[in-house]
Coordinates of C-alpha atoms and ligand atoms in Angstrom, one line a residue:
E1 CA 28.1 -27.2 75.5
K2 CA 31.7 -27.8 73.7
G3 CA 33.8 -26.4 76.3
H4 CA 37.5 -26.3 75.4
Y5 CA 36.7 -29.5 72.6
R6 CA 36.5 -28.8 69.1
H7 CA 34.0 -31.0 68.3
F8 CA 31.1 -32.4 70.1
M9 CA 32.3 -35.7 69.0
E10 CA 35.8 -35.3 70.8
K11 CA 33.9 -34.0 74.2
E12 CA 32.2 -37.4 74.0
I13 CA 35.0 -39.3 73.5
F14 CA 36.5 -38.0 76.2
E15 CA 33.5 -38.6 78.4
G16 CA 33.4 -42.4 78.0
P17 CA 34.7 -43.0 81.5
R18 CA 31.7 -40.9 82.8
A19 CA 29.5 -43.1 80.4
I20 CA 30.4 -46.1 82.2
M21 CA 30.8 -45.0 85.5
D22 CA 27.1 -43.7 85.7
T23 CA 25.9 -47.1 83.6
L24 CA 27.3 -48.9 87.0
E25 CA 26.0 -46.4 89.6
G26 CA 23.7 -48.2 91.4
R27 CA 23.7 -51.7 89.6
I28 CA 26.3 -53.8 92.0
A29 CA 25.0 -54.6 95.1
P30 CA 27.0 -53.0 97.8
G31 CA 29.3 -55.4 99.7
H32 CA 28.1 -58.4 97.7
G33 CA 30.0 -58.1 94.3
R34 CA 26.7 -59.2 92.6
V35 CA 25.6 -57.3 89.5
M36 CA 21.4 -56.5 90.3
L37 CA 19.5 -55.4 87.3
S38 CA 16.1 -54.5 89.2
E39 CA 15.1 -53.7 85.9
L40 CA 14.7 -56.9 84.9
T41 CA 12.6 -58.1 87.4
R42 CA 9.3 -58.3 85.5
L43 CA 10.9 -60.3 83.0
G44 CA 10.9 -63.0 85.0
P45 CA 13.9 -65.7 85.5
S46 CA 16.5 -66.0 82.8
P47 CA 15.6 -66.8 79.4
P48 CA 16.0 -70.0 77.5
E49 CA 17.4 -67.5 74.6
I50 CA 18.1 -64.1 73.8
V51 CA 17.6 -62.3 70.2
F52 CA 19.2 -58.8 70.1
V53 CA 17.8 -56.5 67.7
A54 CA 19.4 -53.2 66.8
C55 CA 21.0 -51.1 64.0
G56 CA 24.3 -49.7 63.2
T57 CA 26.6 -48.7 66.2
S58 CA 23.8 -50.4 68.5
Y59 CA 24.0 -53.5 66.3
H60 CA 27.7 -53.8 67.0
A61 CA 27.6 -53.1 70.9
S62 CA 24.4 -56.5 70.6
L63 CA 27.2 -58.4 69.1
L64 CA 29.4 -57.8 72.0
G65 CA 26.7 -58.8 74.2
R66 CA 26.7 -62.2 72.5
Q67 CA 30.0 -62.8 73.3
L68 CA 29.8 -61.8 76.7
I69 CA 26.6 -63.6 77.7
E70 CA 27.5 -66.7 76.0
S71 CA 30.9 -66.7 77.9
L72 CA 29.3 -66.5 81.3
S73 CA 26.2 -68.2 80.8
D74 CA 24.8 -71.2 79.2
I75 CA 22.1 -68.8 77.2
P76 CA 22.1 -69.1 73.9
V77 CA 22.0 -65.7 72.0
R78 CA 21.2 -64.1 68.8
V79 CA 21.9 -60.9 67.1
E80 CA 19.8 -59.7 64.2
I81 CA 19.6 -56.3 62.0
A82 CA 16.4 -54.8 63.0
S83 CA 14.9 -54.0 59.5
E84 CA 15.8 -57.7 58.5
F85 CA 14.5 -59.2 61.7
R86 CA 10.8 -57.2 61.6
Y87 CA 9.6 -59.1 58.2
R88 CA 10.8 -62.6 59.1
P89 CA 8.5 -65.2 60.8
L90 CA 9.7 -65.4 64.2
R91 CA 11.7 -68.9 65.0
I92 CA 12.9 -68.3 68.2
R93 CA 12.4 -70.4 71.4
K94 CA 9.3 -69.7 73.8
G95 CA 10.0 -67.4 76.6
A96 CA 13.0 -65.9 74.8
W97 CA 13.7 -62.3 75.3
V98 CA 14.0 -59.8 72.5
V99 CA 16.2 -57.3 73.7
G100 CA 16.1 -54.0 71.4
V101 CA 19.3 -51.9 71.7
T102 CA 19.0 -48.2 71.0
Q103 CA 20.6 -44.9 71.8
S104 CA 17.9 -42.8 70.7
G105 CA 15.0 -45.4 71.7
E106 CA 13.4 -43.7 68.5
T107 CA 15.0 -45.8 65.8
A108 CA 11.7 -47.0 63.3
D109 CA 12.9 -50.4 62.6
T110 CA 14.0 -51.4 66.2
L111 CA 10.7 -50.3 67.6
G112 CA 9.4 -52.2 64.8
A113 CA 11.1 -55.3 65.4
L114 CA 10.4 -55.0 69.0
D115 CA 6.6 -54.7 68.3
H116 CA 6.6 -57.8 66.1
A117 CA 8.0 -59.7 68.6
R118 CA 5.5 -58.3 71.4
R119 CA 3.1 -59.1 68.9
E120 CA 4.0 -62.8 69.1
G121 CA 4.0 -62.9 72.6
Y122 CA 7.9 -62.2 73.4
L123 CA 9.0 -60.7 76.5
T124 CA 10.6 -57.5 75.3
L125 CA 13.6 -55.3 77.0
A126 CA 14.9 -51.8 75.7
V127 CA 18.1 -51.1 76.3
T128 CA 18.4 -47.3 75.5
N129 CA 20.1 -44.1 76.6
V130 CA 17.2 -42.1 76.2
P131 CA 14.7 -41.9 78.9
G132 CA 10.9 -41.8 78.2
S133 CA 12.1 -42.5 74.5
S134 CA 9.1 -44.5 72.5
I135 CA 11.1 -47.7 72.8
T136 CA 10.5 -47.5 76.7
R137 CA 6.8 -47.4 76.3
E138 CA 7.0 -50.3 73.5
A139 CA 9.1 -52.3 75.7
E140 CA 7.8 -54.8 78.5
A141 CA 11.2 -53.3 80.8
T142 CA 14.1 -50.8 80.0
L143 CA 17.5 -51.0 81.0
L144 CA 18.9 -47.6 81.0
T145 CA 22.1 -46.8 79.8
R146 CA 23.3 -43.6 81.2
A147 CA 26.0 -41.8 78.8
G148 CA 23.8 -38.6 79.1
P149 CA 22.8 -36.6 75.6
E150 CA 24.8 -37.4 72.8
I151 CA 25.0 -34.4 70.3
G152 CA 27.3 -35.8 67.5
V153 CA 26.2 -38.1 64.8
A154 CA 28.6 -40.5 65.2
S155 CA 27.9 -42.4 68.4
T156 CA 30.7 -42.8 70.6
K157 CA 30.1 -42.6 74.4
A158 CA 26.7 -44.1 74.0
F159 CA 28.6 -47.4 72.4
V160 CA 30.8 -47.0 75.5
A161 CA 27.6 -47.0 77.4
Q162 CA 26.3 -49.8 75.7
M163 CA 29.2 -52.3 76.1
T164 CA 28.8 -51.2 79.8
A165 CA 25.2 -52.3 79.8
V166 CA 25.6 -55.9 77.8
W167 CA 28.7 -56.5 80.5
L168 CA 26.5 -55.9 83.4
L169 CA 23.8 -57.8 81.7
A170 CA 26.2 -61.1 80.9
L171 CA 27.1 -60.9 84.8
H172 CA 23.6 -60.7 85.8
L173 CA 22.5 -63.4 83.9
A174 CA 25.5 -65.5 84.9
R175 CA 24.4 -64.9 88.5
R176 CA 20.7 -66.3 87.7
T177 CA 21.8 -69.0 85.5
G178 CA 24.3 -70.8 87.6
L179 CA 28.0 -70.0 86.6
R180 CA 30.0 -71.9 84.4
E181 CA 33.3 -70.3 85.9
E182 CA 32.2 -68.6 89.0
E183 CA 35.8 -67.1 89.0
G184 CA 35.8 -65.8 85.8
S185 CA 32.6 -64.0 86.4
R186 CA 34.1 -62.3 90.1
R187 CA 37.2 -61.2 88.4
S188 CA 35.3 -59.8 85.2
L189 CA 33.1 -57.8 87.4
E190 CA 36.5 -56.6 89.1
L191 CA 37.6 -55.3 85.6
L192 CA 34.3 -53.8 84.8
L193 CA 34.4 -51.8 88.2
R194 CA 38.0 -50.6 87.8
A195 CA 37.3 -49.9 84.0
P196 CA 36.1 -45.9 84.2
A197 CA 39.4 -45.5 86.1
R198 CA 41.4 -46.9 83.8
L199 CA 39.9 -45.4 80.6
E200 CA 40.2 -42.2 82.4
G201 CA 43.8 -42.9 83.1
F202 CA 44.3 -44.3 79.3
L203 CA 42.2 -41.2 77.8
G204 CA 44.4 -38.8 80.2
A205 CA 47.9 -39.7 78.9
I206 CA 46.5 -40.3 75.2
D207 CA 49.3 -39.9 72.3
L208 CA 47.6 -37.8 70.0
A209 CA 50.6 -36.8 68.0
A210 CA 50.8 -40.8 67.3
I211 CA 47.1 -41.0 66.4
D212 CA 47.6 -38.1 63.9
R213 CA 50.4 -39.9 62.4
L214 CA 48.3 -43.2 61.8
A215 CA 45.2 -40.8 61.0
E216 CA 47.7 -39.7 57.9
K217 CA 48.2 -43.3 56.8
V218 CA 44.4 -43.7 57.0
A219 CA 43.8 -40.3 54.6
S220 CA 46.4 -41.4 52.1
S221 CA 44.9 -45.0 51.6
R222 CA 42.9 -45.8 49.0
F223 CA 40.7 -48.2 51.1
V224 CA 40.7 -49.3 54.7
I225 CA 40.0 -53.0 55.9
F226 CA 39.2 -53.6 59.7
I227 CA 39.8 -56.9 61.1
G228 CA 39.1 -58.8 64.4
R229 CA 38.5 -61.9 65.7
G230 CA 36.2 -62.7 68.7
L231 CA 35.7 -59.2 70.8
D232 CA 37.9 -57.6 68.1
Y233 CA 35.3 -58.3 65.3
P234 CA 32.7 -56.0 66.4
L235 CA 35.0 -53.6 67.2
A236 CA 36.5 -53.9 64.0
I237 CA 33.1 -53.1 62.4
E238 CA 32.5 -50.7 64.4
G239 CA 35.8 -48.9 63.7
A240 CA 34.8 -49.1 59.9
L241 CA 31.5 -47.8 60.3
K242 CA 32.8 -44.7 62.2
L243 CA 35.3 -44.3 59.5
K244 CA 32.6 -44.6 56.7
E245 CA 30.6 -41.7 58.7
I246 CA 32.5 -38.7 59.4
T247 CA 35.5 -39.1 56.9
Y248 CA 33.9 -40.8 53.6
R249 CA 36.7 -42.9 53.4
P250 CA 35.8 -46.2 51.8
A251 CA 36.2 -49.0 54.5
D252 CA 35.1 -52.2 55.6
G253 CA 34.8 -54.6 58.5
Y254 CA 35.6 -58.4 58.6
P255 CA 36.5 -61.1 60.7
G256 CA 39.9 -61.6 60.5
G257 CA 39.3 -65.7 59.2
E258 CA 36.9 -64.2 56.5
L259 CA 40.0 -62.8 54.7
K260 CA 41.0 -65.4 52.9
H261 CA 37.7 -65.9 51.6
G262 CA 37.7 -63.3 49.3
P263 CA 38.6 -59.4 50.5
I264 CA 42.4 -60.5 50.4
A265 CA 42.3 -59.9 46.7
L266 CA 41.9 -56.2 47.7
I267 CA 45.0 -56.3 49.3
E268 CA 48.4 -54.4 47.6
P269 CA 49.9 -51.2 48.5
G270 CA 47.8 -48.2 49.3
V271 CA 45.2 -50.4 51.1
L272 CA 45.5 -50.3 54.7
V273 CA 44.3 -52.9 57.3
V274 CA 43.3 -52.1 61.0
A275 CA 43.4 -54.4 63.4
P276 CA 42.4 -54.1 67.4
L277 CA 44.0 -57.5 68.9
V278 CA 42.1 -57.4 72.5
D279 CA 40.4 -60.6 72.6
L280 CA 43.6 -62.4 74.2
D281 CA 42.1 -66.0 73.3
L282 CA 42.3 -65.2 69.5
A283 CA 45.4 -62.9 69.2
A284 CA 47.5 -65.3 67.9
K285 CA 45.2 -66.4 65.0
E286 CA 44.4 -62.5 64.4
W287 CA 48.1 -62.1 64.1
S288 CA 48.5 -65.0 61.8
N289 CA 45.9 -63.0 59.4
I290 CA 48.2 -59.8 59.9
R291 CA 51.1 -61.6 58.6
E292 CA 49.1 -62.7 55.5
V293 CA 48.1 -58.9 54.6
E294 CA 51.9 -57.7 55.2
A295 CA 53.2 -60.8 52.7
R296 CA 50.3 -59.0 50.2
G297 CA 52.2 -55.6 50.5
G298 CA 49.1 -54.1 52.3
T299 CA 49.7 -51.7 55.5
V300 CA 48.7 -52.8 58.9
V301 CA 47.9 -50.6 62.0
T302 CA 47.8 -53.0 65.2
I303 CA 46.1 -51.3 68.1
A304 CA 47.2 -53.8 70.7
S305 CA 48.5 -54.6 74.7
P306 CA 51.4 -56.1 75.7
E307 CA 50.0 -59.2 76.1
S308 CA 48.1 -59.7 72.4
S309 CA 51.3 -58.5 70.6
P310 CA 54.6 -60.1 70.0
V311 CA 56.1 -56.8 68.4
A312 CA 55.4 -53.4 68.8
P313 CA 51.8 -52.3 68.0
S314 CA 51.1 -49.4 65.9
Y315 CA 49.6 -47.7 68.9
P316 CA 50.1 -49.7 72.1
L317 CA 47.2 -50.2 74.5
P318 CA 47.6 -50.7 78.6
P319 CA 48.3 -54.1 79.9
T320 CA 44.9 -56.2 80.3
D321 CA 43.8 -59.8 81.2
G322 CA 40.1 -59.3 80.2
W323 CA 37.3 -57.7 78.5
E324 CA 38.5 -54.2 79.6
G325 CA 40.9 -53.9 76.8
M326 CA 37.6 -53.1 74.6
F327 CA 37.2 -50.0 75.9
F328 CA 40.7 -48.7 75.1
A329 CA 41.0 -49.6 71.8
T330 CA 37.3 -48.3 71.0
A331 CA 38.8 -45.2 72.2
V332 CA 41.5 -45.3 70.0
L333 CA 39.4 -46.1 66.9
Q334 CA 37.0 -43.6 67.7
L335 CA 40.2 -41.1 68.0
L336 CA 41.5 -42.6 64.7
S337 CA 38.4 -41.7 62.9
Y338 CA 37.8 -38.1 64.6
R339 CA 41.3 -37.3 63.4
T340 CA 41.3 -38.3 60.3
A341 CA 37.8 -36.2 59.5
V342 CA 39.6 -32.9 61.3
L343 CA 42.5 -33.3 58.8
M344 CA 40.1 -33.6 56.0
G345 CA 38.3 -30.5 57.3
N346 CA 35.1 -32.7 57.1
D347 CA 31.6 -31.6 59.4
V348 CA 32.6 -34.0 62.2
D349 CA 29.3 -33.5 64.2
Q350 CA 27.0 -33.3 61.1
P351 CA 28.2 -35.7 58.4
R352 CA 26.7 -35.6 55.1
N353 CA 23.4 -37.6 54.6
L354 CA 23.1 -39.0 58.2
A355 CA 20.6 -38.2 60.7
K356 CA 21.2 -38.7 64.7
S357 CA 17.8 -40.5 65.2
V358 CA 16.2 -42.5 61.9
T359 CA 12.8 -42.3 62.8
V360 CA 11.8 -43.2 59.2
E361 CA 12.3 -47.0 57.5
Ligands
LIG1 O1 19.8 -44.7 68.2 P1 19.8 -45.9 67.9 O2 21.1 -46.4 68.5 O3 18.8 -47.0 67.5 O4 20.6 -45.7 66.7 C1 20.8 -46.9 65.2 C2 21.8 -46.2 64.5 O5 21.3 -45.4 63.5 C3 23.0 -45.6 64.9 O6 24.2 -46.1 65.5 C4 24.0 -44.9 63.9 O7 24.9 -46.4 63.3 C5 25.1 -44.2 64.1 N1 25.3 -42.8 63.4 C6 26.9 -44.7 64.3 O8 27.5 -43.6 64.8

């Protein structure tokens, strides 16, 4: 039930902290400060390569997974759209893990991609939110995200749980491959452990009036471009997807560095650019992209912590020194889409033309 919330989507956004907490539960060895994913034992030692296959929001979580795994280990990671991957010859390393990420566990293309890999003799792992779903029967091993049932068609808390799962996977693989930066990994685990409480605090103090002011800008823009670099790139394209799904506004997401290779031609008054800035290593580069947009008359909405923002951002995030900022920015982007859709009077939980799980090709 929705409780005091107006829509399931809203309720599920506020369930993000619990989704992180439940996904962490029992997966960190007590006292050792180590991630233990016993679910992966049957896959054997860490692989020479990982290939994520997924659709939609799950694809975006996979892109984050690539970034996190490649930062903490030497394992090369690829991310593939399941519907494309399943019809291509497999040119991946022997012993690679093919990881299907899917909230529902029933997405036809993701199931097809995993089946394709399994037939060719690759080890398969399912990362899914639904115990007993089809993908758990298809894959060799399953890592459950524990967001609980998600009713809103637009994925919110399940995405948060997927981010948590790929972060855990990165820490698990870091331990098993020998750390390039052991210290970085320990710090990363500390941040992950405190993420539920920090996200809870952040959501508890969310400034909905400020989000509504930004939602009005979105609603009155002809086109919305989301940009981001590094960690912010998957967040940006996820922000664009969410906006399209429930507000039907024309929107797209690009890596910030790609703007000048084409999309910048779209910038003019009436076009809005939304930029999450949580990747501390690349924030300065993203700011230069933002300046390029402003110089051409575009309006920019920035979502940033003090560390990544030389000027006051449109929506401020709490201070951070690591990856946890992605949870804060995601909450703001989800709420921004949600409040824009409400403002427009749309059916938020049942957007037109969409199904919660896509069981046909
Ligand atoms: O159940 P899955 O994670 O496999 O679903 C994949 C996509 O269909 C899904 O993420 C879709 O893009 C959502 N509606 C996004 O909000």
